[in-house]
Amino acid sequence: SQQGEEDPQALSIQEGENATMNCSYKTSINNLQWYRQNSGRGLVHLILIRSNEREKHSGRLRVTLDTSKKSSSLLITASRAADTASYFCATDAMNNNAGNMLTFGGGTRLMVKP
Amino acid sequence: DGGITQSPKYLFRKEGQNVTLSCEQNLNHDAMYWYRQDPGQGLRLIYYSQIVNDFQKGDIAEGYSVSREKKESFPLTVTSAQKNPTAFYLCASRDRGFSPLHFGNGTRLTVT
């Protein structure tokens, strides 16, 4: 399966600043999802954006999707120290013959300094 | 509360021994997945199962085996044939269709 690519791989910001992470992918998708992982824990689903949507908001999170460029971005506004975690994008392929599975990118490690 | 339980949290084994990681869910999800995560890396799919008594290989199935005898349970066996088994293993499940994954809190396996 083909993975998405996230950039940057690591991001360090001050509390209160905004954090932007980008994800690129290769295949046509049904939807794209963002997950968060605290150190040593499982992943937690944050937000899902469908291929016919361009932007979605959830609290301090804003996700955009550009299917023509096969890319997505996750913006966290007014960051907090508790936002420190790794963030992963995952794609659900349009033609999911591969058994209904998500394909994950390598992740962005975000550090928010108090 | 519904969720996925992985046990144990930490597991230590000697090289050459098989080891089985447990994954149980009470979300009534049909599909279950096993991922491997190496330090600072993303997730790689080992095996997945869409229905009881059926499972498929993922990208890195060599040296691993699974069973799906019950809807709630999807144990993963790391065999002695796995060349580099030390890693963080994550189990997940999802409902039918294009829905989010629910993850367990992982098992960290160390083989020496």
PDB file of C-alpha atoms in Angstrom:
ATOM      1  CA  SER A   1       0.000   0.000   0.000  1.00  0.00           C
ATOM      2  CA  GLN A   2       1.179   3.547  -0.576  1.00  0.00           C
ATOM      3  CA  GLN A   3       1.676   5.862   2.339  1.00  0.00           C
ATOM      4  CA  GLY A   4       0.925   9.516   2.554  1.00  0.00           C
ATOM      5  CA  GLU A   5       3.721  11.889   3.377  1.00  0.00           C
ATOM      6  CA  GLU A   6       3.491  14.416   6.163  1.00  0.00           C
ATOM      7  CA  ASP A   7       5.543  17.520   6.544  1.00  0.00           C
ATOM      8  CA  PRO A   8       7.181  18.774   8.514  1.00  0.00           C
ATOM      9  CA  GLN A   9       8.381  15.643  10.299  1.00  0.00           C
ATOM     10  CA  ALA A  10       8.814  17.691  13.460  1.00  0.00           C
ATOM     11  CA  LEU A  11       7.495  21.077  14.548  1.00  0.00           C
ATOM     12  CA  SER A  12       8.296  23.087  17.670  1.00  0.00           C
ATOM     13  CA  ILE A  13       6.248  26.176  18.571  1.00  0.00           C
ATOM     14  CA  GLN A  14       5.380  28.349  21.556  1.00  0.00           C
ATOM     15  CA  GLU A  15       2.100  28.049  23.365  1.00  0.00           C
ATOM     16  CA  GLY A  16      -0.511  30.295  21.762  1.00  0.00           C
ATOM     17  CA  GLU A  17       0.933  30.018  18.256  1.00  0.00           C
ATOM     18  CA  ASN A  18      -0.779  28.177  15.429  1.00  0.00           C
ATOM     19  CA  ALA A  19       0.548  24.835  14.135  1.00  0.00           C
ATOM     20  CA  THR A  20       0.115  23.710  10.535  1.00  0.00           C
ATOM     21  CA  MET A  21       0.825  20.192   9.319  1.00  0.00           C
ATOM     22  CA  ASN A  22       0.565  18.998   5.746  1.00  0.00           C
ATOM     23  CA  CYS A  23      -0.200  15.628   4.213  1.00  0.00           C
ATOM     24  CA  SER A  24       0.167  14.459   0.624  1.00  0.00           C
ATOM     25  CA  TYR A  25      -1.156  11.214  -0.792  1.00  0.00           C
ATOM     26  CA  LYS A  26      -1.069   9.292  -4.053  1.00  0.00           C
ATOM     27  CA  THR A  27      -4.375   7.543  -4.785  1.00  0.00           C
ATOM     28  CA  SER A  28      -7.954   8.701  -5.238  1.00  0.00           C
ATOM     29  CA  ILE A  29      -9.662   8.747  -1.862  1.00  0.00           C
ATOM     30  CA  ASN A  30     -13.098   8.426  -0.320  1.00  0.00           C
ATOM     31  CA  ASN A  31     -11.990  10.389   2.753  1.00  0.00           C
ATOM     32  CA  LEU A  32      -8.948  11.550   4.664  1.00  0.00           C
ATOM     33  CA  GLN A  33      -8.651  11.324   8.436  1.00  0.00           C
ATOM     34  CA  TRP A  34      -6.372  12.914  11.011  1.00  0.00           C
ATOM     35  CA  TYR A  35      -5.290  11.161  14.201  1.00  0.00           C
ATOM     36  CA  ARG A  36      -3.345  12.178  17.264  1.00  0.00           C
ATOM     37  CA  GLN A  37      -0.977   9.973  19.264  1.00  0.00           C
ATOM     38  CA  ASN A  38       0.390  10.828  22.665  1.00  0.00           C
ATOM     39  CA  SER A  39       3.715   9.224  23.484  1.00  0.00           C
ATOM     40  CA  GLY A  40       3.380   5.492  24.145  1.00  0.00           C
ATOM     41  CA  ARG A  41      -0.367   5.440  23.550  1.00  0.00           C
ATOM     42  CA  GLY A  42      -2.808   4.438  20.833  1.00  0.00           C
ATOM     43  CA  LEU A  43      -4.055   6.794  18.150  1.00  0.00           C
ATOM     44  CA  VAL A  44      -7.164   8.898  18.668  1.00  0.00           C
ATOM     45  CA  HIS A  45      -9.344  10.021  15.780  1.00  0.00           C
ATOM     46  CA  LEU A  46      -9.594  13.799  15.412  1.00  0.00           C
ATOM     47  CA  ILE A  47     -11.465  14.602  12.239  1.00  0.00           C
ATOM     48  CA  LEU A  48     -12.632  13.059   8.967  1.00  0.00           C
ATOM     49  CA  ILE A  49     -13.020  15.010   5.730  1.00  0.00           C
ATOM     50  CA  ARG A  50     -14.742  13.477   2.714  1.00  0.00           C
ATOM     51  CA  SER A  51     -13.444  13.828  -0.831  1.00  0.00           C
ATOM     52  CA  ASN A  52     -16.306  16.180  -1.757  1.00  0.00           C
ATOM     53  CA  GLU A  53     -15.517  18.526   1.147  1.00  0.00           C
ATOM     54  CA  ARG A  54     -12.906  21.274   1.040  1.00  0.00           C
ATOM     55  CA  GLU A  55     -12.761  22.431   4.632  1.00  0.00           C
ATOM     56  CA  LYS A  56     -13.900  21.201   8.017  1.00  0.00           C
ATOM     57  CA  HIS A  57     -13.693  22.603  11.530  1.00  0.00           C
ATOM     58  CA  SER A  58     -13.770  20.990  14.948  1.00  0.00           C
ATOM     59  CA  GLY A  59     -13.027  23.222  17.907  1.00  0.00           C
ATOM     60  CA  ARG A  60      -9.496  24.579  17.436  1.00  0.00           C
ATOM     61  CA  LEU A  61      -8.878  22.231  14.498  1.00  0.00           C
ATOM     62  CA  ARG A  62      -9.268  23.212  10.867  1.00  0.00           C
ATOM     63  CA  VAL A  63      -8.697  20.707   8.080  1.00  0.00           C
ATOM     64  CA  THR A  64      -8.530  21.459   4.380  1.00  0.00           C
ATOM     65  CA  LEU A  65      -8.510  19.052   1.479  1.00  0.00           C
ATOM     66  CA  ASP A  66      -7.386  19.698  -2.083  1.00  0.00           C
ATOM     67  CA  THR A  67      -8.089  16.595  -4.147  1.00  0.00           C
ATOM     68  CA  SER A  68      -6.598  18.138  -7.291  1.00  0.00           C
ATOM     69  CA  LYS A  69      -3.254  18.405  -5.509  1.00  0.00           C
ATOM     70  CA  LYS A  70      -3.837  15.271  -3.429  1.00  0.00           C
ATOM     71  CA  SER A  71      -3.021  17.149  -0.265  1.00  0.00           C
ATOM     72  CA  SER A  72      -4.519  18.093   3.085  1.00  0.00           C
ATOM     73  CA  SER A  73      -3.544  20.357   5.936  1.00  0.00           C
ATOM     74  CA  LEU A  74      -4.333  20.336   9.638  1.00  0.00           C
ATOM     75  CA  LEU A  75      -4.270  23.654  11.466  1.00  0.00           C
ATOM     76  CA  ILE A  76      -4.322  23.783  15.260  1.00  0.00           C
ATOM     77  CA  THR A  77      -5.053  27.307  16.450  1.00  0.00           C
ATOM     78  CA  ALA A  78      -3.990  28.842  19.773  1.00  0.00           C
ATOM     79  CA  SER A  79      -1.881  25.809  20.637  1.00  0.00           C
ATOM     80  CA  ARG A  80      -1.479  24.546  24.187  1.00  0.00           C
ATOM     81  CA  ALA A  81       1.233  22.480  25.836  1.00  0.00           C
ATOM     82  CA  ALA A  82      -1.301  19.630  25.970  1.00  0.00           C
ATOM     83  CA  ASP A  83      -1.368  19.569  22.150  1.00  0.00           C
ATOM     84  CA  THR A  84       2.153  18.103  22.217  1.00  0.00           C
ATOM     85  CA  ALA A  85       1.800  14.782  20.365  1.00  0.00           C
ATOM     86  CA  SER A  86       2.336  13.113  17.003  1.00  0.00           C
ATOM     87  CA  TYR A  87      -0.262  13.755  14.322  1.00  0.00           C
ATOM     88  CA  PHE A  88      -0.979  11.341  11.480  1.00  0.00           C
ATOM     89  CA  CYS A  89      -3.044  11.577   8.348  1.00  0.00           C
ATOM     90  CA  ALA A  90      -4.677   8.451   6.956  1.00  0.00           C
ATOM     91  CA  THR A  91      -6.467   7.864   3.670  1.00  0.00           C
ATOM     92  CA  ASP A  92      -9.389   5.643   2.774  1.00  0.00           C
ATOM     93  CA  ALA A  93      -8.925   4.686  -0.875  1.00  0.00           C
ATOM     94  CA  MET A  94     -11.831   5.282  -3.250  1.00  0.00           C
ATOM     95  CA  ASN A  95     -11.598   1.793  -4.626  1.00  0.00           C
ATOM     96  CA  ASN A  96     -11.178  -0.142  -1.442  1.00  0.00           C
ATOM     97  CA  ASN A  97     -10.527  -3.620  -2.781  1.00  0.00           C
ATOM     98  CA  ALA A  98      -7.798  -3.916  -0.176  1.00  0.00           C
ATOM     99  CA  GLY A  99     -10.211  -4.705   2.570  1.00  0.00           C
ATOM    100  CA  ASN A 100     -11.457  -1.433   3.938  1.00  0.00           C
ATOM    101  CA  MET A 101      -8.154  -0.355   5.415  1.00  0.00           C
ATOM    102  CA  LEU A 102      -6.646   3.045   6.070  1.00  0.00           C
ATOM    103  CA  THR A 103      -3.160   3.922   4.896  1.00  0.00           C
ATOM    104  CA  PHE A 104      -1.143   6.063   7.306  1.00  0.00           C
ATOM    105  CA  GLY A 105       1.530   8.663   6.747  1.00  0.00           C
ATOM    106  CA  GLY A 106       4.730   8.904   8.761  1.00  0.00           C
ATOM    107  CA  GLY A 107       3.398  11.580  11.104  1.00  0.00           C
ATOM    108  CA  THR A 108       4.382  15.035  12.355  1.00  0.00           C
ATOM    109  CA  ARG A 109       5.807  15.319  15.870  1.00  0.00           C
ATOM    110  CA  LEU A 110       4.509  18.529  17.410  1.00  0.00           C
ATOM    111  CA  MET A 111       6.041  20.065  20.500  1.00  0.00           C
ATOM    112  CA  VAL A 112       4.309  23.040  22.100  1.00  0.00           C
ATOM    113  CA  LYS A 113       6.507  24.851  24.598  1.00  0.00           C
ATOM    114  CA  PRO A 114       4.831  26.524  27.578  1.00  0.00           C
TER     115      PRO A 114
ATOM    116  CA  ASP B   1     -17.606   2.007  28.128  1.00  0.00           C
ATOM    117  CA  GLY B   2     -16.951   0.519  24.721  1.00  0.00           C
ATOM    118  CA  GLY B   3     -13.385   0.198  23.562  1.00  0.00           C
ATOM    119  CA  ILE B   4     -10.415  -1.914  22.607  1.00  0.00           C
ATOM    120  CA  THR B   5      -8.235  -3.609  25.193  1.00  0.00           C
ATOM    121  CA  GLN B   6      -4.718  -4.719  24.410  1.00  0.00           C
ATOM    122  CA  SER B   7      -2.719  -6.765  26.844  1.00  0.00           C
ATOM    123  CA  PRO B   8      -0.155  -6.828  28.175  1.00  0.00           C
ATOM    124  CA  LYS B   9       1.124  -3.249  27.964  1.00  0.00           C
ATOM    125  CA  TYR B  10       4.769  -4.408  28.062  1.00  0.00           C
ATOM    126  CA  LEU B  11       6.087  -7.807  26.991  1.00  0.00           C
ATOM    127  CA  PHE B  12       9.613  -9.172  27.132  1.00  0.00           C
ATOM    128  CA  ARG B  13      10.706 -12.326  25.352  1.00  0.00           C
ATOM    129  CA  LYS B  14      13.870 -14.150  24.460  1.00  0.00           C
ATOM    130  CA  GLU B  15      14.812 -14.547  20.836  1.00  0.00           C
ATOM    131  CA  GLY B  16      13.422 -17.744  19.323  1.00  0.00           C
ATOM    132  CA  GLN B  17      10.220 -17.748  21.374  1.00  0.00           C
ATOM    133  CA  ASN B  18       6.758 -17.206  19.946  1.00  0.00           C
ATOM    134  CA  VAL B  19       4.609 -14.659  21.739  1.00  0.00           C
ATOM    135  CA  THR B  20       0.900 -13.825  21.474  1.00  0.00           C
ATOM    136  CA  LEU B  21      -0.518 -10.326  21.873  1.00  0.00           C
ATOM    137  CA  SER B  22      -4.139 -10.008  22.933  1.00  0.00           C
ATOM    138  CA  CYS B  23      -6.727  -7.658  21.420  1.00  0.00           C
ATOM    139  CA  GLU B  24     -10.358  -7.573  22.537  1.00  0.00           C
ATOM    140  CA  GLN B  25     -13.093  -5.134  21.493  1.00  0.00           C
ATOM    141  CA  ASN B  26     -16.648  -4.623  22.728  1.00  0.00           C
ATOM    142  CA  LEU B  27     -17.644  -2.136  20.030  1.00  0.00           C
ATOM    143  CA  ASN B  28     -19.373  -4.793  17.916  1.00  0.00           C
ATOM    144  CA  HIS B  29     -17.127  -3.858  14.997  1.00  0.00           C
ATOM    145  CA  ASP B  30     -16.719  -6.257  12.114  1.00  0.00           C
ATOM    146  CA  ALA B  31     -13.237  -5.212  10.996  1.00  0.00           C
ATOM    147  CA  MET B  32     -10.093  -5.480  13.085  1.00  0.00           C
ATOM    148  CA  TYR B  33      -6.481  -4.593  12.297  1.00  0.00           C
ATOM    149  CA  TRP B  34      -2.953  -5.056  13.601  1.00  0.00           C
ATOM    150  CA  TYR B  35      -0.339  -2.362  12.993  1.00  0.00           C
ATOM    151  CA  ARG B  36       3.327  -2.207  13.848  1.00  0.00           C
ATOM    152  CA  GLN B  37       5.001   1.077  14.785  1.00  0.00           C
ATOM    153  CA  ASP B  38       8.751   1.547  15.054  1.00  0.00           C
ATOM    154  CA  PRO B  39      10.284   4.526  16.942  1.00  0.00           C
ATOM    155  CA  GLY B  40       9.509   7.825  15.253  1.00  0.00           C
ATOM    156  CA  GLN B  41       7.725   6.082  12.397  1.00  0.00           C
ATOM    157  CA  GLY B  42       4.229   5.712  11.042  1.00  0.00           C
ATOM    158  CA  LEU B  43       2.015   2.644  11.156  1.00  0.00           C
ATOM    159  CA  ARG B  44       2.490  -0.403   8.965  1.00  0.00           C
ATOM    160  CA  LEU B  45      -0.301  -2.921   8.515  1.00  0.00           C
ATOM    161  CA  ILE B  46       0.435  -6.502   9.544  1.00  0.00           C
ATOM    162  CA  TYR B  47      -2.930  -8.303   9.208  1.00  0.00           C
ATOM    163  CA  TYR B  48      -6.578  -7.387   9.018  1.00  0.00           C
ATOM    164  CA  SER B  49      -9.884  -9.176   9.336  1.00  0.00           C
ATOM    165  CA  GLN B  50     -13.230  -8.025   7.999  1.00  0.00           C
ATOM    166  CA  ILE B  51     -15.284 -10.868   9.381  1.00  0.00           C
ATOM    167  CA  VAL B  52     -15.038 -13.819  11.748  1.00  0.00           C
ATOM    168  CA  ASN B  53     -12.961 -16.740  10.448  1.00  0.00           C
ATOM    169  CA  ASP B  54     -11.436 -14.629   7.687  1.00  0.00           C
ATOM    170  CA  PHE B  55      -8.267 -12.514   7.636  1.00  0.00           C
ATOM    171  CA  GLN B  56      -5.870 -11.066   5.089  1.00  0.00           C
ATOM    172  CA  LYS B  57      -2.170 -10.242   5.030  1.00  0.00           C
ATOM    173  CA  GLY B  58      -1.128  -6.630   5.185  1.00  0.00           C
ATOM    174  CA  ASP B  59       2.132  -5.097   4.045  1.00  0.00           C
ATOM    175  CA  ILE B  60       4.430  -6.796   6.565  1.00  0.00           C
ATOM    176  CA  ALA B  61       2.807 -10.138   7.443  1.00  0.00           C
ATOM    177  CA  GLU B  62       5.943 -12.274   7.291  1.00  0.00           C
ATOM    178  CA  GLY B  63       6.771 -13.754  10.705  1.00  0.00           C
ATOM    179  CA  TYR B  64       3.320 -13.038  12.122  1.00  0.00           C
ATOM    180  CA  SER B  65       0.081 -15.032  12.393  1.00  0.00           C
ATOM    181  CA  VAL B  66      -3.460 -14.212  13.516  1.00  0.00           C
ATOM    182  CA  SER B  67      -6.802 -15.863  14.191  1.00  0.00           C
ATOM    183  CA  ARG B  68     -10.349 -14.523  14.271  1.00  0.00           C
ATOM    184  CA  GLU B  69     -12.507 -17.153  15.940  1.00  0.00           C
ATOM    185  CA  LYS B  70     -14.738 -14.604  17.667  1.00  0.00           C
ATOM    186  CA  LYS B  71     -15.925 -11.180  16.577  1.00  0.00           C
ATOM    187  CA  GLU B  72     -14.534  -9.613  19.741  1.00  0.00           C
ATOM    188  CA  SER B  73     -11.031 -11.067  19.596  1.00  0.00           C
ATOM    189  CA  PHE B  74      -8.112 -10.796  17.146  1.00  0.00           C
ATOM    190  CA  PRO B  75      -4.897 -12.121  18.735  1.00  0.00           C
ATOM    191  CA  LEU B  76      -1.540 -11.647  17.021  1.00  0.00           C
ATOM    192  CA  THR B  77       1.282 -14.170  17.334  1.00  0.00           C
ATOM    193  CA  VAL B  78       4.811 -12.952  16.727  1.00  0.00           C
ATOM    194  CA  THR B  79       6.761 -16.021  15.677  1.00  0.00           C
ATOM    195  CA  SER B  80      10.463 -16.763  15.868  1.00  0.00           C
ATOM    196  CA  ALA B  81      10.562 -16.244  12.094  1.00  0.00           C
ATOM    197  CA  GLN B  82      10.048 -12.481  12.522  1.00  0.00           C
ATOM    198  CA  LYS B  83      13.548 -11.060  12.063  1.00  0.00           C
ATOM    199  CA  ASN B  84      13.145  -7.853  14.062  1.00  0.00           C
ATOM    200  CA  PRO B  85      10.139  -8.195  16.370  1.00  0.00           C
ATOM    201  CA  THR B  86      10.938  -5.450  18.892  1.00  0.00           C
ATOM    202  CA  ALA B  87       8.318  -2.753  18.246  1.00  0.00           C
ATOM    203  CA  PHE B  88       5.091  -1.120  19.436  1.00  0.00           C
ATOM    204  CA  TYR B  89       2.025  -3.083  18.293  1.00  0.00           C
ATOM    205  CA  LEU B  90      -1.358  -1.438  17.865  1.00  0.00           C
ATOM    206  CA  CYS B  91      -4.721  -3.118  17.414  1.00  0.00           C
ATOM    207  CA  ALA B  92      -7.664  -1.254  15.903  1.00  0.00           C
ATOM    208  CA  SER B  93     -11.233  -1.827  14.800  1.00  0.00           C
ATOM    209  CA  ARG B  94     -13.798  -0.059  12.698  1.00  0.00           C
ATOM    210  CA  ASP B  95     -17.435  -0.354  11.800  1.00  0.00           C
ATOM    211  CA  ARG B  96     -18.585  -1.116   8.253  1.00  0.00           C
ATOM    212  CA  GLY B  97     -17.934   1.438   5.582  1.00  0.00           C
ATOM    213  CA  PHE B  98     -15.598   4.400   5.665  1.00  0.00           C
ATOM    214  CA  SER B  99     -15.596   5.120   9.395  1.00  0.00           C
ATOM    215  CA  PRO B 100     -12.810   6.105  11.791  1.00  0.00           C
ATOM    216  CA  LEU B 101     -10.553   3.546  13.419  1.00  0.00           C
ATOM    217  CA  HIS B 102     -10.674   2.933  17.154  1.00  0.00           C
ATOM    218  CA  PHE B 103      -7.305   1.998  18.649  1.00  0.00           C
ATOM    219  CA  GLY B 104      -6.154   0.135  21.716  1.00  0.00           C
ATOM    220  CA  ASN B 105      -3.310   1.546  23.799  1.00  0.00           C
ATOM    221  CA  GLY B 106      -0.755  -0.790  22.339  1.00  0.00           C
ATOM    222  CA  THR B 107       1.670  -3.463  23.472  1.00  0.00           C
ATOM    223  CA  ARG B 108       5.368  -2.727  23.548  1.00  0.00           C
ATOM    224  CA  LEU B 109       7.264  -5.916  22.729  1.00  0.00           C
ATOM    225  CA  THR B 110      10.969  -6.241  23.470  1.00  0.00           C
ATOM    226  CA  VAL B 111      12.840  -9.313  22.247  1.00  0.00           C
ATOM    227  CA  THR B 112      16.402  -9.878  23.402  1.00  0.00           C
TER     228      THR B 112
END
